[in-house]
Coordinates of C-alpha atoms in Angstrom, one line a residue:
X1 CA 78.2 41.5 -28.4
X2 CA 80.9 42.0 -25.8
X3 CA 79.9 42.4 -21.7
X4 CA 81.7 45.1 -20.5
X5 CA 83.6 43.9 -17.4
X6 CA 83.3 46.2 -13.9
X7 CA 85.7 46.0 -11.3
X8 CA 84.5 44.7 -7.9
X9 CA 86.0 44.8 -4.4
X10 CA 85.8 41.9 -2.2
X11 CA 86.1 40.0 1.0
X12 CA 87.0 36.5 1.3
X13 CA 88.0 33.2 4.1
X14 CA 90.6 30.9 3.0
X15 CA 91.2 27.5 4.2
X16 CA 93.1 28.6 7.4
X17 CA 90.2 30.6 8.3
X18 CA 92.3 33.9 7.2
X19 CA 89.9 37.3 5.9
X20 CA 91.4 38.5 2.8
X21 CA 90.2 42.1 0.9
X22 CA 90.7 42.7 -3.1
X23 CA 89.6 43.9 -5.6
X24 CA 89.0 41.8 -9.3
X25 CA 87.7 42.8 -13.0
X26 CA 84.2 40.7 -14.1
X27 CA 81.3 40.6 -15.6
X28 CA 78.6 40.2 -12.9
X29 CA 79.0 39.6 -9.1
X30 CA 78.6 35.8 -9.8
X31 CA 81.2 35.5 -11.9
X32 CA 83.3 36.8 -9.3
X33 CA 82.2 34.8 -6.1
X34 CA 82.7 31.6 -9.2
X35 CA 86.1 32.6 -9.1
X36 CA 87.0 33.4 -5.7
X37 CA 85.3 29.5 -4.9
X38 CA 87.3 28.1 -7.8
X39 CA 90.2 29.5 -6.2
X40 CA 89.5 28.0 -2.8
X41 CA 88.1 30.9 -1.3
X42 CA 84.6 31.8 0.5
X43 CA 83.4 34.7 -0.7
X44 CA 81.9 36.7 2.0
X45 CA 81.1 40.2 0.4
X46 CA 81.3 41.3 -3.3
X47 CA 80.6 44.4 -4.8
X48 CA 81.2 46.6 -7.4
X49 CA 83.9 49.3 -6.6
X50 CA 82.5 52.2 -8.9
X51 CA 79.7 53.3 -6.3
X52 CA 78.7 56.5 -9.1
X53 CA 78.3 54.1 -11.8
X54 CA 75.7 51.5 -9.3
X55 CA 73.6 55.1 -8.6
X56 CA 73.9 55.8 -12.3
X57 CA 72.4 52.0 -13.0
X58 CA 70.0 51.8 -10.1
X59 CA 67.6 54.9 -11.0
X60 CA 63.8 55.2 -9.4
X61 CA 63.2 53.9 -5.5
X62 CA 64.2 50.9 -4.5
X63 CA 61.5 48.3 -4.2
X64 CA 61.0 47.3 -0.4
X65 CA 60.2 43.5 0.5
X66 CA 56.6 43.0 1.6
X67 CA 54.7 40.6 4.0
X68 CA 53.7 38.6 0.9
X69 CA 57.3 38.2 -0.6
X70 CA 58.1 37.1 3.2
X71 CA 55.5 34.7 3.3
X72 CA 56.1 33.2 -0.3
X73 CA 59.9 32.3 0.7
X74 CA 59.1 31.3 3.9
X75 CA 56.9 28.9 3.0
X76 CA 59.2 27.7 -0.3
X77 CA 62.3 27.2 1.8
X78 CA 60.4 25.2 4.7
X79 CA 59.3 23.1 1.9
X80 CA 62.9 22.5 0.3
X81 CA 64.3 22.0 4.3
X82 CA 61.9 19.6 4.4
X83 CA 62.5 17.6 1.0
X84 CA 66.3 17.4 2.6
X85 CA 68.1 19.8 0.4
X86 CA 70.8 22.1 2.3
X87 CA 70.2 25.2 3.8
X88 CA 72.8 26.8 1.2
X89 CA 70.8 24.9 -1.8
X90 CA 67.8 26.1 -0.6
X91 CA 69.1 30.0 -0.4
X92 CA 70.4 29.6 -3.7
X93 CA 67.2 28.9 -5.4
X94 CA 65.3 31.3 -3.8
X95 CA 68.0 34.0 -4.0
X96 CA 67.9 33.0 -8.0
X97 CA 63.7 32.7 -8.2
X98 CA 62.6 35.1 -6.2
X99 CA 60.3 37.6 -7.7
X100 CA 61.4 40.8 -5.6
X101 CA 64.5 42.0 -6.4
X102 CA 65.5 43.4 -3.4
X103 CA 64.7 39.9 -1.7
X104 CA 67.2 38.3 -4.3
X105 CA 70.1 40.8 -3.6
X106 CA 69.2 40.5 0.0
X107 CA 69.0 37.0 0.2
X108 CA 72.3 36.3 -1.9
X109 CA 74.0 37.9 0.6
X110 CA 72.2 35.2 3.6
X111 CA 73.9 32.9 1.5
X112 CA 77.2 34.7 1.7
X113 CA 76.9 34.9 5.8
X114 CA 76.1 31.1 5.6
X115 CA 79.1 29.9 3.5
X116 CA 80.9 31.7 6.0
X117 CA 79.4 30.0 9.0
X118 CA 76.9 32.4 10.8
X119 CA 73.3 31.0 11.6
X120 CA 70.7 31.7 9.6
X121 CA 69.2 34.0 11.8
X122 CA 71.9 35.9 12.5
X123 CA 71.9 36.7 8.5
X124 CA 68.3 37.7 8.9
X125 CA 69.3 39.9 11.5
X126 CA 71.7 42.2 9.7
X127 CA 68.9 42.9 7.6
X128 CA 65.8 44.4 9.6
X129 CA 64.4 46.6 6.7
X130 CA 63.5 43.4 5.4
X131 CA 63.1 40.8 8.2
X132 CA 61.3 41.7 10.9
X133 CA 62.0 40.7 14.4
X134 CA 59.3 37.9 14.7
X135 CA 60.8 36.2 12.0
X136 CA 64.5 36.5 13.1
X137 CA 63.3 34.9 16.1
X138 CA 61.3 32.4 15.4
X139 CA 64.4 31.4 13.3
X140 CA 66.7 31.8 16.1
X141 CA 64.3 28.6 18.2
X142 CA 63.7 26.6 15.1
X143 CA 67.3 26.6 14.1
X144 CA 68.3 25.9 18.4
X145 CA 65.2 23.0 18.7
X146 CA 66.0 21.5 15.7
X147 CA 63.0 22.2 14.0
X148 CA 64.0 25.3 11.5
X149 CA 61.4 23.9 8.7
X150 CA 58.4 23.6 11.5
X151 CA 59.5 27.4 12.4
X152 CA 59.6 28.4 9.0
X153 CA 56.3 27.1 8.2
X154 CA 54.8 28.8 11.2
X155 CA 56.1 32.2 10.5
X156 CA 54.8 31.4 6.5
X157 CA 51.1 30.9 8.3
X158 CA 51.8 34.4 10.4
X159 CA 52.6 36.2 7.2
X160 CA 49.8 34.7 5.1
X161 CA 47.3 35.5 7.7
X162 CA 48.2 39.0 8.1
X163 CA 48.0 39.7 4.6
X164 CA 44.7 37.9 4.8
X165 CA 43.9 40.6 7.2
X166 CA 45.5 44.0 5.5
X167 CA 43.0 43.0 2.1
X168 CA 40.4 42.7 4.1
X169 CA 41.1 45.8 5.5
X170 CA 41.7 47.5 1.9
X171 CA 38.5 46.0 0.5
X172 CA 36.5 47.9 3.6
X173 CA 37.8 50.7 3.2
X174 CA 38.7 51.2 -0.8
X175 CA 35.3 51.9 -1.6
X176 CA 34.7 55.0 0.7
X177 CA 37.5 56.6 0.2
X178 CA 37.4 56.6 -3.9
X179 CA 34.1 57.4 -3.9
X180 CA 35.1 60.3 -1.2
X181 CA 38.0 61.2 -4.1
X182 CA 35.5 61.3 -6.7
X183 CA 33.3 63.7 -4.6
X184 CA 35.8 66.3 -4.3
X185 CA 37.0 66.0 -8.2
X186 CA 33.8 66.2 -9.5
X187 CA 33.1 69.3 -7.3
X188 CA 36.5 71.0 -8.2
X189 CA 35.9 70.7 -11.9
X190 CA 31.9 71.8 -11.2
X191 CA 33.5 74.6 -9.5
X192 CA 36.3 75.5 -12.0
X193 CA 34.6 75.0 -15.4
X194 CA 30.9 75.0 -14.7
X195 CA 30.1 77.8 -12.3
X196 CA 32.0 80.4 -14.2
X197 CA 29.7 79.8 -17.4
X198 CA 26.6 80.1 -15.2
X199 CA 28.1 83.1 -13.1
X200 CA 28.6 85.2 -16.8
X201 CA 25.0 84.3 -17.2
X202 CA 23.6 85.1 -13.6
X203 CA 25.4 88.7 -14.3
X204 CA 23.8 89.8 -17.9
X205 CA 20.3 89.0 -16.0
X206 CA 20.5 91.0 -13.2
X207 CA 19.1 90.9 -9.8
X208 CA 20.1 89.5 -6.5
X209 CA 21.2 85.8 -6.7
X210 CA 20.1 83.3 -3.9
X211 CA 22.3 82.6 -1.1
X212 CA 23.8 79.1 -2.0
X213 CA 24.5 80.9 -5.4
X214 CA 26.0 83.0 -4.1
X215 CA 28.2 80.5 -2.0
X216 CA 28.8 78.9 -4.6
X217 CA 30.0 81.6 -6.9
X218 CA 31.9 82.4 -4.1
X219 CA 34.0 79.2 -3.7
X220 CA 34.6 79.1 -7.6
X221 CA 36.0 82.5 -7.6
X222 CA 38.3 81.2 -4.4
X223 CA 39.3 77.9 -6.8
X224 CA 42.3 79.5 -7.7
X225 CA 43.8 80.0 -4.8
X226 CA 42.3 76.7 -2.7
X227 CA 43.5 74.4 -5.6
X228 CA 47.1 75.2 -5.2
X229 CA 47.0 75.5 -1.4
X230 CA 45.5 71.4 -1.3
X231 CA 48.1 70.3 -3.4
X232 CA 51.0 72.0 -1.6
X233 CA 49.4 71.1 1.9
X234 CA 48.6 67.3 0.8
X235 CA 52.3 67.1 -0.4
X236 CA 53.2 68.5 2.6
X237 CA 51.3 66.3 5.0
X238 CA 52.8 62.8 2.7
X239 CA 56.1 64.5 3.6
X240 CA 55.4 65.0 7.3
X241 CA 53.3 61.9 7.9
X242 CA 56.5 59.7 6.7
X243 CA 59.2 61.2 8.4
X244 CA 56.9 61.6 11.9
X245 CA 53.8 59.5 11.3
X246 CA 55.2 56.5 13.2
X247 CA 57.1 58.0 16.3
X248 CA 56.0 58.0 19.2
X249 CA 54.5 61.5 19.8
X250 CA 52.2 61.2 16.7
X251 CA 51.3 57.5 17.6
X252 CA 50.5 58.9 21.3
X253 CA 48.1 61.1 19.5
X254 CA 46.7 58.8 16.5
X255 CA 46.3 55.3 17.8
X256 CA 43.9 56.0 21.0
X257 CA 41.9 58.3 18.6
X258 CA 41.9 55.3 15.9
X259 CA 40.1 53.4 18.3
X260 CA 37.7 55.7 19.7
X261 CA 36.2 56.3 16.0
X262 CA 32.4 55.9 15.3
X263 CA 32.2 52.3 13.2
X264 CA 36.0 52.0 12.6
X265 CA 37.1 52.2 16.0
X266 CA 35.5 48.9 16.6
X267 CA 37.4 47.2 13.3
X268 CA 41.0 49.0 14.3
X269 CA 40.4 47.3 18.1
X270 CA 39.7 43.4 16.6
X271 CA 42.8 44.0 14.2
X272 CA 45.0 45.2 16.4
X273 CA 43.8 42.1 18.9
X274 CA 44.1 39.8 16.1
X275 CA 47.7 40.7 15.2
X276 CA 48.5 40.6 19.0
X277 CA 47.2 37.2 19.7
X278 CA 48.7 35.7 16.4
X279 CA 52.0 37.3 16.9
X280 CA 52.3 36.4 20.4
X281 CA 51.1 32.5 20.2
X282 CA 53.3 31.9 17.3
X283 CA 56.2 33.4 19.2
X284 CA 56.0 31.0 22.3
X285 CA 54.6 28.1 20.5
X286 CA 58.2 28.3 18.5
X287 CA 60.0 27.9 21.7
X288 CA 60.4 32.1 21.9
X289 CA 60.9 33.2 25.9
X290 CA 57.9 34.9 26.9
X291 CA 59.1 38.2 28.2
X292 CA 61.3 38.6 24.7
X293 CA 57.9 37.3 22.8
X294 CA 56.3 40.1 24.5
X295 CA 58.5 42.8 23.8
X296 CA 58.4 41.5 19.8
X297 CA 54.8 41.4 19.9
X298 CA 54.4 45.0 21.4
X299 CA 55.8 46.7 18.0
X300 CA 54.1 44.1 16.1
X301 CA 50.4 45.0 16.7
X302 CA 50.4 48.6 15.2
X303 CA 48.7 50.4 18.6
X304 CA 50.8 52.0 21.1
X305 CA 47.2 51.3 23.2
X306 CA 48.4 47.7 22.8
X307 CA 51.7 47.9 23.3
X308 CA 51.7 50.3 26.8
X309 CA 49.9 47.5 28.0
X310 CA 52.2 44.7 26.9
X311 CA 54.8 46.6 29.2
X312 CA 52.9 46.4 31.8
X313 CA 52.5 42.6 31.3
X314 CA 56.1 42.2 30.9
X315 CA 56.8 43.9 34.5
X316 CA 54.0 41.1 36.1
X317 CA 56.0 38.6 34.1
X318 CA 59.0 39.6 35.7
X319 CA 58.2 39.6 39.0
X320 CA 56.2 36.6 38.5
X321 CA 52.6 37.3 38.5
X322 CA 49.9 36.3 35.7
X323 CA 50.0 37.7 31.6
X324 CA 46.3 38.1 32.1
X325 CA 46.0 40.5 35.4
X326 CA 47.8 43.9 33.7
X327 CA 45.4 43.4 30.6
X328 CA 42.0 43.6 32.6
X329 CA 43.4 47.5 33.1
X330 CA 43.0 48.5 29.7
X331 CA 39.8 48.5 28.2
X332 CA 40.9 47.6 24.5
X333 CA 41.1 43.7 25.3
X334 CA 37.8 42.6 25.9
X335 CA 36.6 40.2 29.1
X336 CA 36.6 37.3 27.3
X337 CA 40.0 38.1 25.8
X338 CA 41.9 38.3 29.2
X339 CA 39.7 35.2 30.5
X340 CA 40.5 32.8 28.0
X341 CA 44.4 34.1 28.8
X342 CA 44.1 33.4 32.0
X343 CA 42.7 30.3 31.2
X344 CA 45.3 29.3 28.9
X345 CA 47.8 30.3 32.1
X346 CA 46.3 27.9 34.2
X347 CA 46.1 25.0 32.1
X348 CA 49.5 25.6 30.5
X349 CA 48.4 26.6 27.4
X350 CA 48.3 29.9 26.6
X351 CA 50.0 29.7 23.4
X352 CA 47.1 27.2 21.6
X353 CA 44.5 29.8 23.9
X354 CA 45.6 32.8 21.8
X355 CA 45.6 31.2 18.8
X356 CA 41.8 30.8 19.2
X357 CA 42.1 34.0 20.2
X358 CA 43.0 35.5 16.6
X359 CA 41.1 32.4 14.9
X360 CA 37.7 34.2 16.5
X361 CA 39.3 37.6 15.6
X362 CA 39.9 36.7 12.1
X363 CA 36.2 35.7 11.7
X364 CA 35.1 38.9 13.4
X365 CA 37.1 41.3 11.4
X366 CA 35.7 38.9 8.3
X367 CA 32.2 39.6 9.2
X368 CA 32.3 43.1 10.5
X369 CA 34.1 43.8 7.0
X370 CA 31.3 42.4 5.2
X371 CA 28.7 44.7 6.8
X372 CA 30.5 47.5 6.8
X373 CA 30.6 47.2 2.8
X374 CA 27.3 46.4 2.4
X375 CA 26.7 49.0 5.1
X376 CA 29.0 52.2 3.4
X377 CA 28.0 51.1 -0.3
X378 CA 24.6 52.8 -0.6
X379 CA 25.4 55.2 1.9
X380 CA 28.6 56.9 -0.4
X381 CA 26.0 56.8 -3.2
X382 CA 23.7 58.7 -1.0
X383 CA 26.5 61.1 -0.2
X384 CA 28.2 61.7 -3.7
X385 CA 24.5 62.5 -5.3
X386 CA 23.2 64.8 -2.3
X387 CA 26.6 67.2 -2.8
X388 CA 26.4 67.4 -6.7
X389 CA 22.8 67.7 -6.5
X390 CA 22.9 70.3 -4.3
X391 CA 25.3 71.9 -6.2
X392 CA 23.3 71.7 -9.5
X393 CA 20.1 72.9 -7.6
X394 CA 22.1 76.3 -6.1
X395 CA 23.3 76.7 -9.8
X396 CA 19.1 76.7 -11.0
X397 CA 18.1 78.9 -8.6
X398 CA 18.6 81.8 -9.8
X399 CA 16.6 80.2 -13.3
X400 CA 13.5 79.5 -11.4
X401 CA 13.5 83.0 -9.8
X402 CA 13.5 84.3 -13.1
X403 CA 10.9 82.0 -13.7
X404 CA 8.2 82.7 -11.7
X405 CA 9.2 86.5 -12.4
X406 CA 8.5 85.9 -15.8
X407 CA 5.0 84.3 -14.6

């Protein structure tokens, strides 16, 4: 069976250093950058010139890289820097064996900036949907100390760690929440297919029904109209929540009231701490200047609480006063948080301080998760039977009335 061949446009550095642009019939993007290399070029960008026929291939969302994908390369490549292969071997294979496909077209083209002589960093760099600023800079030291495989290793720990921390986030709060969604669904279809049968019944006998009958009837006749209206406005919030959810107005307005939530609160503060500590020690422990570790760290610990007062911490910095001082201000880092900083200040070691930091932070979150599950478990149970029993008993009200009529 014949491959029908597409026609790319590309970029290429000869010998002399000279950019050249053309355009070239193939089968596949690799076969082109083959033959651009065969012909003594290095192929800096190839890609296929018919954009309508790509939109035509690629259909359905495109599949974003995740903490886990970075934390899987990371810790491959350190491992092949490491064994001594080159950095442009060690792209390759990843680029060819990763599972995320968006991390293989990304990383092909890492390769492609490499060939052409920019730093590794730099390559992660042009990509920020995918890398994040930590890891650009903690590539940035590595690759200027000379220990790029150390740095990758480190920011493999960061990622692994904080996916650690987002499942044990899910498994706290997966329960509630699908025993919250069977709640409603069970009282919707109550409510749309049971109550009507009952309400012909209740009006062939007669007689004045019972106050939560009557509520009830009431919200079953309203099903029509409610049903509609929480689809549309749950679409509508999905919509809303993505475009605005993570500006600054709405985090002005969502994070302080994250923390100040009965039970919760208390597990949103030790994340948030946890991610700050972790972010920030692996940042200067990689070499990373403080006041540009800060600055990473304060869009890295999902609470704008956090992150006012790492501004305020980067001002002290700057006019050479303590990282510990501006954080006794804010009442979302502990005591014993800004003492063991400030501890870490003075004996010049704040970096392996707030590691410990988010080592005791990690166990905390741990237990508190525990709890919590054991803790919400019976509770939901208690929850989902009291509204469809109570729902069933205003639907056998009216039965028992007739009942002790009857007696």
């Amino acid at each position: 069976m014949s491959t029908t061949a597409t026609q790319y446009s590309y970029k290429v550095r000869d010998a002399a250093g000279k950019f050249t642009e053309g355009k070239v019939e193939a089968v596949s993007e690799a076969a082109v950058a083959d033959k651009l290399r065969a012909m003594g070029y290095v192929p800096l960008e190839v890609k296929a010139s018919n954009v309508g026929m790509n939109r035509e291939i690629n259909i359905g969302p495109k599949k974003r890289v995740k903490t886990k994908d970075l934390a899987v390369f990371s810790r491959q490549f350190a491992t092949m820097i490491d064994a001594g292969l080159t950095m442009i071997r060690a792209l390759n294979i990843m680029a060819d064996q990763s599972e995320n496909p968006e991390l293989r077209r990304i990383l092909r083209g890492v390769k492609q900036d490499v060939e052409a002589g920019s730093s590794l960093s730099a390559s992660f760099a042009k990509s920020p949907e995918a890398f994040p600023p930590l890891m650009v800079n903690m590539t940035k030291a590595g690759e200027a100390g000379g220990f790029l495989d150390s740095a990758m290793r480190q920011i493999a720990d960061n990622f692994e760690a904080e996916v650690k921390l987002r499942g044990k986030i899910k498994a706290a709060l997966t329960y509630p929440v699908v025993v919250f969604i069977l709640a409603i669904l069970m009282c919707c279809a109550m409510l749309i297919f049971v109550v009507p049968v009952f309400k012909g019944m209740f009006e062939s006998l007669g007689g004045q029904l019972p106050l939560p009958t009557q509520i009830l009837v009431m919200l079953s006749g309203a099903m029509k109209y409610l049903v509609p209206l929480g689809i549309v406005s749950m679409v509508g919030f999905t919509v809303w929540w993505r475009k605005y959810g993570h500006t600054e107005r709405v985090r002005n307005v969502v994070d302080p009231a994250k923390l100040r939530m009965p039970v919760f609160g208390n597990l949103f503060q030790k994340l948030a701490l946890t991610r700050f500590a972790r972010n920030l020690g692996t940042l200067l422990s990689s070499g990373v200047p403080i006041l540009q570790s800060l600055d990473i760290v304060s869009e890295t610990t999902g609470s704008i609480v956090i992150s006012r007062a790492l501004k305020q911490v980067q001002e002290s910095v700057r006019r050479g006063e303590s990282v510990a001082g501006p954080l006794a201000e804010h009442e979302v880092f502990p005591p014993m948080v800004v003492q063991m900083i400030a501890s870490g200040e003075e004996a010049g070691a704040i970096d392996q301080m707030l590691n410990k930091i988010a080592e005791f932070y990690d166990e905390e979150v741990e237990a508190m998760t525990e709890s919590l599950t054991a803790l919400i478990e019976p509770l939901m149970i208690a929850f989902l039977g009291g509204v469809v029993g109570s729902m069933i008993v205003a639907l056998y009200m009216p039965i028992f009335k007739i009942f002790d009529m009857i007696k």
